[in-house]
PDB file of C-alpha atoms in Angstrom:
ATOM      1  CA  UNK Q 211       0.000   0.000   0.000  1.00 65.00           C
ATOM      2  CA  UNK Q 212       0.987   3.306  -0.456  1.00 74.00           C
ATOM      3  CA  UNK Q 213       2.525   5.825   1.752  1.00 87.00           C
ATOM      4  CA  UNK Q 214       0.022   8.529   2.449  1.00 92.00           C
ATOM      5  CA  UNK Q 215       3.242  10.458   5.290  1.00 94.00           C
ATOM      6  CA  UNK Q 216       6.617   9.294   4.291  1.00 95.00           C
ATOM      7  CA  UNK Q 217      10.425  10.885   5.400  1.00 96.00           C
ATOM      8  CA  UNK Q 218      13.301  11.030   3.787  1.00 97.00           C
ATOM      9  CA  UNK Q 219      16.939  11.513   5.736  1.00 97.00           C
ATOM     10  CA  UNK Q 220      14.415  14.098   7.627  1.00 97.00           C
ATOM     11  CA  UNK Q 221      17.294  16.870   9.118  1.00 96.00           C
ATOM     12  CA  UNK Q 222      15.858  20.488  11.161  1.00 96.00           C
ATOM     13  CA  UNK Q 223      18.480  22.134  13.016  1.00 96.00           C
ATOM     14  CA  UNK Q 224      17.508  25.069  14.664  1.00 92.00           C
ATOM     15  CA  UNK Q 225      20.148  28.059  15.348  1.00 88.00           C
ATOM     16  CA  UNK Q 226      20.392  29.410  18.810  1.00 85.00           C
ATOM     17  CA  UNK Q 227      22.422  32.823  19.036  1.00 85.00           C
ATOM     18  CA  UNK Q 228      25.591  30.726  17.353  1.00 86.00           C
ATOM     19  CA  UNK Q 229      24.761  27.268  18.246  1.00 89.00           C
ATOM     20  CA  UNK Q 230      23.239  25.035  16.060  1.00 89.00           C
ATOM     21  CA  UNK Q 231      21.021  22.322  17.783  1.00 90.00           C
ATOM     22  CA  UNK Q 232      20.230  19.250  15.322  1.00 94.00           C
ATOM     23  CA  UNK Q 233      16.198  18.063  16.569  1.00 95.00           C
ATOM     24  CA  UNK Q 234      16.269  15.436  13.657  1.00 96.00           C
ATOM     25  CA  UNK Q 235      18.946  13.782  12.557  1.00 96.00           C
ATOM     26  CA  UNK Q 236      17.730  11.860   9.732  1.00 96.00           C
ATOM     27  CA  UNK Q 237      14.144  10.369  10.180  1.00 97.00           C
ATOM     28  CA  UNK Q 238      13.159   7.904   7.748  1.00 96.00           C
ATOM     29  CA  UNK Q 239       9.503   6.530   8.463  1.00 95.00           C
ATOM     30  CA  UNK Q 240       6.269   5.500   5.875  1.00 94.00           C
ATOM     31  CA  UNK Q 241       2.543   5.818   7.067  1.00 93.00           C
ATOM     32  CA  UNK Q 242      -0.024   4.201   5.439  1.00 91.00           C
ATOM     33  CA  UNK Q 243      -3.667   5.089   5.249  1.00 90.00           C
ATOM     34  CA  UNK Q 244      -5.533   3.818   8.627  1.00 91.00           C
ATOM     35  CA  UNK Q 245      -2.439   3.183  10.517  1.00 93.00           C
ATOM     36  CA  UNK Q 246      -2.824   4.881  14.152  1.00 94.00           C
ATOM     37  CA  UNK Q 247       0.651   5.115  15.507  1.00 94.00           C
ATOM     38  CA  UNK Q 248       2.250   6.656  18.411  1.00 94.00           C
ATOM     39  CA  UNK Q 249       5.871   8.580  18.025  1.00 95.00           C
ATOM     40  CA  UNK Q 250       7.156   8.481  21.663  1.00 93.00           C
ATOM     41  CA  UNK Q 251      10.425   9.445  23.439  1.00 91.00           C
ATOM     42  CA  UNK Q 252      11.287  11.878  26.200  1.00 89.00           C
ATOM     43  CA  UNK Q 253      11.145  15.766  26.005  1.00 87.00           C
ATOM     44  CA  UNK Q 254      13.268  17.288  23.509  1.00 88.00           C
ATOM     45  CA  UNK Q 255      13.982  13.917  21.166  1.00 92.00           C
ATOM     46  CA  UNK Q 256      12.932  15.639  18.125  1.00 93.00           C
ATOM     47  CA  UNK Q 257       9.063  14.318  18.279  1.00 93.00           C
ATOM     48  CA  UNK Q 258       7.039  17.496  18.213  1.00 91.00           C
ATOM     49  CA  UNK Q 259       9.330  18.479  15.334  1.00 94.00           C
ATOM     50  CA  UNK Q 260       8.599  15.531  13.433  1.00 95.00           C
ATOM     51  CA  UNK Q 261       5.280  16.536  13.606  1.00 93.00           C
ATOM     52  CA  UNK Q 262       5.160  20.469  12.798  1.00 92.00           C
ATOM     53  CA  UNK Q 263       7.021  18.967   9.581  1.00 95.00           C
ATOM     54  CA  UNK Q 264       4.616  16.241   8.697  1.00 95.00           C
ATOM     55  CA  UNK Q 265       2.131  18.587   9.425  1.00 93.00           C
ATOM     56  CA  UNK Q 266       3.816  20.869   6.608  1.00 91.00           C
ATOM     57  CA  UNK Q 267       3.907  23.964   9.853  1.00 90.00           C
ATOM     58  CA  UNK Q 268       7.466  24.310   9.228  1.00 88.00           C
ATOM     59  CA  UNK Q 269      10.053  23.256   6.561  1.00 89.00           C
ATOM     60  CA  UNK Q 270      13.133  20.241   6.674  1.00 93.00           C
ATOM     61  CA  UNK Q 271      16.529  21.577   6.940  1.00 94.00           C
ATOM     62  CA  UNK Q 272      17.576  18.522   4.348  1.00 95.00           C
ATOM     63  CA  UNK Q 273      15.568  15.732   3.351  1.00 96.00           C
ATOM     64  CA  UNK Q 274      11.955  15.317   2.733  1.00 95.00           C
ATOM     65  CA  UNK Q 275       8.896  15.115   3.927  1.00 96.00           C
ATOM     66  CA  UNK Q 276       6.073  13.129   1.671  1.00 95.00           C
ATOM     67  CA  UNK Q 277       2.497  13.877   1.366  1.00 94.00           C
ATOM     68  CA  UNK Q 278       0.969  11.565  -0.830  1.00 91.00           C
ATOM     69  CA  UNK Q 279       3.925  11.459  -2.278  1.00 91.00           C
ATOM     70  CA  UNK Q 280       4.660  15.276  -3.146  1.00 92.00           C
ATOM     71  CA  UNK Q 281       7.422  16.745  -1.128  1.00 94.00           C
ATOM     72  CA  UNK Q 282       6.240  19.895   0.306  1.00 90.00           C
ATOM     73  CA  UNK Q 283       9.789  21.480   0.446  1.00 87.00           C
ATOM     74  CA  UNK Q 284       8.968  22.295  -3.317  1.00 89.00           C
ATOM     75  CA  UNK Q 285       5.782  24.127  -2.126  1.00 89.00           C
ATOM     76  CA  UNK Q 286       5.599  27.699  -1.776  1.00 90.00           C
ATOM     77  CA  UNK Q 287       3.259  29.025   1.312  1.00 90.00           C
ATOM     78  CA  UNK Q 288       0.091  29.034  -0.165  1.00 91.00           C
ATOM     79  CA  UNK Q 289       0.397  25.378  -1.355  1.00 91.00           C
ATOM     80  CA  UNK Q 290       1.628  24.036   1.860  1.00 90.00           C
ATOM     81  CA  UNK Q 291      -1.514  26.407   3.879  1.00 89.00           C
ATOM     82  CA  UNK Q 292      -4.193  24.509   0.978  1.00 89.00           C
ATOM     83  CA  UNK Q 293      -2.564  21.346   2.058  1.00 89.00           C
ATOM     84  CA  UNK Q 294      -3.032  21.436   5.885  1.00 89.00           C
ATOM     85  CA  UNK Q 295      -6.275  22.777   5.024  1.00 86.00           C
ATOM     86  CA  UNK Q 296      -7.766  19.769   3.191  1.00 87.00           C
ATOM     87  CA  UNK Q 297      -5.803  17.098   3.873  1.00 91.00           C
ATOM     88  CA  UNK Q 298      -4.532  17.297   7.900  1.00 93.00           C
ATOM     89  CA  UNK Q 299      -6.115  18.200  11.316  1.00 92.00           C
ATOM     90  CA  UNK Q 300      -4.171  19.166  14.089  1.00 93.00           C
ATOM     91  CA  UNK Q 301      -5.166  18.556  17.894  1.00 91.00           C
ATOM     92  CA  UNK Q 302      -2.404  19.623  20.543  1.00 87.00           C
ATOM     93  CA  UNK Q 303      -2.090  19.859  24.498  1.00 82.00           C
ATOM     94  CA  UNK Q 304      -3.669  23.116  24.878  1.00 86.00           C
ATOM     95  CA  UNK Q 305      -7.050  23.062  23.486  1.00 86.00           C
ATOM     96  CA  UNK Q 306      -6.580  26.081  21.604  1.00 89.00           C
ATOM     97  CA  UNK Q 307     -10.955  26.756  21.525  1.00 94.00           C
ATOM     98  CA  UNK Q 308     -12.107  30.633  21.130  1.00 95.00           C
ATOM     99  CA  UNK Q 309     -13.408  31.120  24.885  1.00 95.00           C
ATOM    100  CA  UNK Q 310     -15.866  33.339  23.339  1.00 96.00           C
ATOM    101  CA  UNK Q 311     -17.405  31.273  20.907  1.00 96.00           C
ATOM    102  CA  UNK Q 312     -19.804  28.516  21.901  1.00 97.00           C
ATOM    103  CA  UNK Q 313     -18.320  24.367  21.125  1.00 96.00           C
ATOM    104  CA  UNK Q 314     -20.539  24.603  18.432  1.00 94.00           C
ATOM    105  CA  UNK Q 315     -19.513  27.889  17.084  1.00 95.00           C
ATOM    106  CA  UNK Q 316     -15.602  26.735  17.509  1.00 95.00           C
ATOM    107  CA  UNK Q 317     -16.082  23.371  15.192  1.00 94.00           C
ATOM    108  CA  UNK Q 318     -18.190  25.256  12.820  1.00 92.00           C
ATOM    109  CA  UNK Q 319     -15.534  27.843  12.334  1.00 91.00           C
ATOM    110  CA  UNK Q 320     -13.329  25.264  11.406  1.00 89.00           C
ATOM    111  CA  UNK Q 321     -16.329  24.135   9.262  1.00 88.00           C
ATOM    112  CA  UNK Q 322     -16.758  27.918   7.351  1.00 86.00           C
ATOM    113  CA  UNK Q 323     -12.841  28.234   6.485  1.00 82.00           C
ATOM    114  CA  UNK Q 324     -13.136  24.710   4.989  1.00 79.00           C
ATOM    115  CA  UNK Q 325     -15.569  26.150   3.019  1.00 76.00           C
ATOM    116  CA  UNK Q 326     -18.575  23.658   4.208  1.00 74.00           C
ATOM    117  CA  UNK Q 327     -22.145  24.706   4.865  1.00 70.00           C
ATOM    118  CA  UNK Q 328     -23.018  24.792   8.160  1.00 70.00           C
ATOM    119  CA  UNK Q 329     -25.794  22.924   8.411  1.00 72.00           C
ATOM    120  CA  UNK Q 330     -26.088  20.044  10.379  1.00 68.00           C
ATOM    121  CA  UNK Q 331     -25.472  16.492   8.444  1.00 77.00           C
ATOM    122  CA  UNK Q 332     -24.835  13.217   9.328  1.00 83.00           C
ATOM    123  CA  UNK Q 333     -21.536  13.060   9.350  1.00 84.00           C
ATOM    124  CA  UNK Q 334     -20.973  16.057  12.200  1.00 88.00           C
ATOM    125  CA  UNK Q 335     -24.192  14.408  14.187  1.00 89.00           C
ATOM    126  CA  UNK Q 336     -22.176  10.718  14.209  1.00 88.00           C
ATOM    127  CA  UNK Q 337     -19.345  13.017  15.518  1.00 88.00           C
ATOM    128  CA  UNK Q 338     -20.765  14.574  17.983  1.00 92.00           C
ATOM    129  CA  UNK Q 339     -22.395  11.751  18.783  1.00 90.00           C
ATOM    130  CA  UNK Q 340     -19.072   9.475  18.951  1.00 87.00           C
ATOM    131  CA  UNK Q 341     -17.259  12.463  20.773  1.00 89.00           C
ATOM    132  CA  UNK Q 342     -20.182  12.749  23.626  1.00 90.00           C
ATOM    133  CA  UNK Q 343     -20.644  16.174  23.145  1.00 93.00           C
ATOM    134  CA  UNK Q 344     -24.012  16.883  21.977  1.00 93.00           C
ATOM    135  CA  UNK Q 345     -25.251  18.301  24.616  1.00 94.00           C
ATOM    136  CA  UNK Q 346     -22.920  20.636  25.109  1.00 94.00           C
ATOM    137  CA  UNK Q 347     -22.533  22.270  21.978  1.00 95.00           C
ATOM    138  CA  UNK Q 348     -24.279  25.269  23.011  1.00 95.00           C
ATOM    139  CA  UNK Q 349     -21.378  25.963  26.281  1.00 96.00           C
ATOM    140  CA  UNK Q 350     -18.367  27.941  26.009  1.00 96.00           C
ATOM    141  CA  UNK Q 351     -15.057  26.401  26.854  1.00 95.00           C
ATOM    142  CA  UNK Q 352     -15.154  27.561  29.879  1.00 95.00           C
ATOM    143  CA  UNK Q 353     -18.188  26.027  31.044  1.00 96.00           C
ATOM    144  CA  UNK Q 354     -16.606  22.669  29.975  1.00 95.00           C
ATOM    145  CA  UNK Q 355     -14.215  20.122  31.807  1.00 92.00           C
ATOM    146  CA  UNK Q 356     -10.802  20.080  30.395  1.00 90.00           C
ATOM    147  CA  UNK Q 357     -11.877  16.005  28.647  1.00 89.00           C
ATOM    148  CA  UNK Q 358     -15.222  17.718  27.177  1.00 92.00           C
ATOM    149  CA  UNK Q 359     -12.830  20.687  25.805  1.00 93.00           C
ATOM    150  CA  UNK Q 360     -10.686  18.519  24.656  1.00 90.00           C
ATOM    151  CA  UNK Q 361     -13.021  16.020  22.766  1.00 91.00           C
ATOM    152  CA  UNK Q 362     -14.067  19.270  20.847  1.00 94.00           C
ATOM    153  CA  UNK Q 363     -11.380  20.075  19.762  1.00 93.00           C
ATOM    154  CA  UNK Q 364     -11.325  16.980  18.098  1.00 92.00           C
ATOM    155  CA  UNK Q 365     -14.298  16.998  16.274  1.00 92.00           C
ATOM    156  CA  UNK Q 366     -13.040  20.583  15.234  1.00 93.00           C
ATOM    157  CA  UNK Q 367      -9.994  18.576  14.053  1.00 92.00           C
ATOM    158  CA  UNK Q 368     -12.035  15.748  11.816  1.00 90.00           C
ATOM    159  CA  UNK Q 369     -14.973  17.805  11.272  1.00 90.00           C
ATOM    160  CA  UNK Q 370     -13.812  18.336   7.600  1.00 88.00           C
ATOM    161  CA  UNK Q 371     -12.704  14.536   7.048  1.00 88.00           C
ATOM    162  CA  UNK Q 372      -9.118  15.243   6.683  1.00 91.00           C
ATOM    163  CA  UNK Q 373      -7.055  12.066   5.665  1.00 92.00           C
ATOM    164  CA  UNK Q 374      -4.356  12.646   7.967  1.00 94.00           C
ATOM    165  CA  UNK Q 375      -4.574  13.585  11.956  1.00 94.00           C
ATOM    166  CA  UNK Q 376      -1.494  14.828  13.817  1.00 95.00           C
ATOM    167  CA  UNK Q 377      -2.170  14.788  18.326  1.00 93.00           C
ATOM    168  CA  UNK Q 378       0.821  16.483  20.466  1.00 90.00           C
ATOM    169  CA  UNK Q 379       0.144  15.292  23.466  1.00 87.00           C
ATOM    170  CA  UNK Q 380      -3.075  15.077  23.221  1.00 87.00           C
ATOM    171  CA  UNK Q 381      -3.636  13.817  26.887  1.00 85.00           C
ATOM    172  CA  UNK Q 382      -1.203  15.737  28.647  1.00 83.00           C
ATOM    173  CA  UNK Q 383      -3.544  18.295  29.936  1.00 82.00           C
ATOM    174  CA  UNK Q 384      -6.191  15.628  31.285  1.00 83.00           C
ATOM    175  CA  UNK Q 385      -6.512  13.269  34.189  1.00 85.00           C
ATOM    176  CA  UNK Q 386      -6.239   9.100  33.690  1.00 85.00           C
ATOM    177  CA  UNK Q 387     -10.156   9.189  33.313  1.00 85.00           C
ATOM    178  CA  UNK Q 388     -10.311  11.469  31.058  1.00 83.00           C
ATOM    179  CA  UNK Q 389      -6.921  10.545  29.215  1.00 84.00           C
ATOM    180  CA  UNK Q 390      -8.298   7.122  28.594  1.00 85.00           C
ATOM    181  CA  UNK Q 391     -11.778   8.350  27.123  1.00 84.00           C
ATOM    182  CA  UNK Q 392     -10.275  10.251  24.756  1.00 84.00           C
ATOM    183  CA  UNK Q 393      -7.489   7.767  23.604  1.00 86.00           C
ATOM    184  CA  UNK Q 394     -10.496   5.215  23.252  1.00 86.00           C
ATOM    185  CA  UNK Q 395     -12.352   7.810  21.041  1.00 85.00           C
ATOM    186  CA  UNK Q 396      -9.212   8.186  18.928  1.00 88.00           C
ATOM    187  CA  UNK Q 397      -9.223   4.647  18.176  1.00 89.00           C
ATOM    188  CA  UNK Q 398     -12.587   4.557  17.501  1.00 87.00           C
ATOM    189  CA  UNK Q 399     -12.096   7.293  14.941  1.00 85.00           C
ATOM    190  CA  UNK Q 400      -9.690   5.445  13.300  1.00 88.00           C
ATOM    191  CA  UNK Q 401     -11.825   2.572  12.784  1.00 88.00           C
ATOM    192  CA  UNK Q 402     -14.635   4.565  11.953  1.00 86.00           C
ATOM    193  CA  UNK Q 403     -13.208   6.989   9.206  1.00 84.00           C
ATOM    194  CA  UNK Q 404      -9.806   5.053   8.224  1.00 87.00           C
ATOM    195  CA  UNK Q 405      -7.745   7.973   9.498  1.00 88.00           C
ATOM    196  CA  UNK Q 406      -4.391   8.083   9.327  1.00 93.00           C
ATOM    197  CA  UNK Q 407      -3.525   8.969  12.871  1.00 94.00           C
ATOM    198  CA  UNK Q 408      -0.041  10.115  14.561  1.00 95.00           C
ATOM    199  CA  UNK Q 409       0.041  10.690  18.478  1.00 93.00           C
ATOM    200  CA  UNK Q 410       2.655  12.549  19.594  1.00 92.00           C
ATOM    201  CA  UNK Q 411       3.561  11.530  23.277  1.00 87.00           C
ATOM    202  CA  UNK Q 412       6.044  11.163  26.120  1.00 82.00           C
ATOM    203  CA  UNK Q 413       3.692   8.940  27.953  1.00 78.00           C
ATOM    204  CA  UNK Q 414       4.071   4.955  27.492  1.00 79.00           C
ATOM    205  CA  UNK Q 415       0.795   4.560  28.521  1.00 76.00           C
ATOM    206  CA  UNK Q 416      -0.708   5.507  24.755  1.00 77.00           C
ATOM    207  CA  UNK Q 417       1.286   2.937  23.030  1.00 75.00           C
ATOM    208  CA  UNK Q 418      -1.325   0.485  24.531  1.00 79.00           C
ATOM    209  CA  UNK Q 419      -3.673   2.364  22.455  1.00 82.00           C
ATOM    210  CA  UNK Q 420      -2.454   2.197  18.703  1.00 90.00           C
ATOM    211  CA  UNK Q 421      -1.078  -0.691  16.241  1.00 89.00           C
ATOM    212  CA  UNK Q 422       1.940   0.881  15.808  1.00 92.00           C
ATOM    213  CA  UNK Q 423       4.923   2.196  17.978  1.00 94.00           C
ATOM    214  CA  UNK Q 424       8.058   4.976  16.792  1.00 95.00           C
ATOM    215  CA  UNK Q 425      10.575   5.827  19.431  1.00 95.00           C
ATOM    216  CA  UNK Q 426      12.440   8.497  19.354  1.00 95.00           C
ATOM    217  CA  UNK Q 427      16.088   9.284  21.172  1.00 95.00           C
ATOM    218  CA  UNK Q 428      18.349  12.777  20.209  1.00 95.00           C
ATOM    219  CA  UNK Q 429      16.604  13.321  16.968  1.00 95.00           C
ATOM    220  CA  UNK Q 430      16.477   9.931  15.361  1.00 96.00           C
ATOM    221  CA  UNK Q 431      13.977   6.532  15.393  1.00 96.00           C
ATOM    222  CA  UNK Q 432      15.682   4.525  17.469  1.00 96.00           C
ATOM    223  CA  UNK Q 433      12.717   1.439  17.486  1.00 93.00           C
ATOM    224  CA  UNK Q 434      10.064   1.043  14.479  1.00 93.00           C
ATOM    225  CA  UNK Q 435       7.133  -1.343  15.237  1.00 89.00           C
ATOM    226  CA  UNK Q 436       6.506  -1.291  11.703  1.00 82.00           C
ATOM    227  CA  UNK Q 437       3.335  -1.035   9.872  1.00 75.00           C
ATOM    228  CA  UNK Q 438       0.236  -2.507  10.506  1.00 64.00           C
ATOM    229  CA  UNK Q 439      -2.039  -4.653   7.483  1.00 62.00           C
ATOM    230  CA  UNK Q 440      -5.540  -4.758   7.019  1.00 52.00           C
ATOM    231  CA  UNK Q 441      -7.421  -7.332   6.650  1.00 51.00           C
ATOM    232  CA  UNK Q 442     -10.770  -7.693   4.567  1.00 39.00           C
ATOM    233  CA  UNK Q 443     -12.779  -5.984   6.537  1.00 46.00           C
ATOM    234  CA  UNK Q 444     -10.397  -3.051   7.332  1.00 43.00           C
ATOM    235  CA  UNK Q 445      -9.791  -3.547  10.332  1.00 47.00           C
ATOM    236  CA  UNK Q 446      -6.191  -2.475  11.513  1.00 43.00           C
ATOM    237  CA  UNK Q 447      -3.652  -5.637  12.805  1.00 43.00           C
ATOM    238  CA  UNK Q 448      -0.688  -4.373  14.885  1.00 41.00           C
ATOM    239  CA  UNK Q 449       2.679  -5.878  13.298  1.00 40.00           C
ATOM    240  CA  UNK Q 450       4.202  -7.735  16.555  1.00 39.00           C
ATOM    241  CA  UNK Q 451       6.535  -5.277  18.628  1.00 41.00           C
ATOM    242  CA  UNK Q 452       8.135  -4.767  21.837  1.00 38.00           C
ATOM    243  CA  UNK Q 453       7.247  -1.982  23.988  1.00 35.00           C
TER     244      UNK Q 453
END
């Protein structure tokens, strides 16, 4: 199967005053469509990185980065802001809502620069639905828990069916309750909508969530799980690995 996210000798090095710091250090990975895969490692391996430059935020200092296979180095801004637009949805620690725009005001913002009427339809009522937010789309973030915040901004994250979904830490705001809830509702997303999913994560906790594991150490993949297959009915297999 095709790669849908692929690396190439992925390099960023970042200059501080005269010091150059290396975060990557030549990353070489493939995703495939409906893999859900964790990229773990401790703070400051190069992980978040690796995701602003999948998530075409930022651009490689060598190699390349693959989106259905057109390296977006050769992308001017425009291109690479129509590309996150329609094709990748971003959920990160901080939920990142307007506080003064209702939950259902935030996801149909995301909605209205996608260019989508916004009208209910089936697809954001399974959402919502799947999420467990829909009663409390008329609230304002701050009249919601910090797992109900963070489960909308999710749906504004999928709400436009984007084929790839990037998470930085997408629990590390939340208690275990709550962390688990939403890591279940990731999965379920995945097996609902045959996202391609990357969580971003220091915690080894979440690998016990997806079918695939990528560690991280000083900027390079130090362990590969490997991808997952699918099997007739789609449903995702996890390749054997050790955690």
């Amino acid at each position: 199967m095709k790669a849908i996210l692929e690396t190439v000798d992925l390099r960023k090095t970042y200059r501080i005053g005269t010091v150059e710091v290396e975060a990557l250090r030549g990353v070489n990975i493939q995703l495939r469509e409906g893999e859900l895969t964790a990229v773990m490692g401790p703070s400051g391996c190069g992980k978040s990185t690796l995701m602003h430059l999948l998530g075409a935020m930022t651009k490689p200092s060598g190699g390349k980065v693959l989106i259905d296979g057109q390296d977006i180095a050769e992308l001017n801004d425009r291109q690479r802001t129509e590309i996150r637009r329609k094709k990748i949805g971003f959920v990160f620690q901080k939920f990142n809502l307007l506080p003064t725009l209702t939950a259902r005001a935030n996801i149909n913002l995301a909605r209205y620069l996608h260019g989508q009427s916004l009208k209910n339809d089936q697809h954001l009522t399974e959402l919502l639905r799947m999420l467990m937010i829909e009663e409390k789309m008329g609230r304002k973030p701050s009249e919601l828990s910090g797992g109900e915040q963070q489960r909308v901004a999710i749906a504004r994250a999928v709400v436009n069916r984007p084929s790839i979904l990037l998470a930085d830490e997408p629990t590390g705001a939340l208690d275990s309750k709550n962390s688990e809830i939403v890591l279940n509702m990731f999965r379920e997303l995945n097996r609902k909508f045959k996202q391609t999913i990357v969580l971003v994560t220091h915690n080894p906790e979440l690998a016990t969530f997806t079918d695939r594991l990528i560690e991280m150490r000083d900027g390079q993949v130090v362990h590969d799980s490997g991808p997952v297959t699918l099997d007739a009915d789609r449903e995702l297999q996890p390749a054997s690995r050790s955690i």
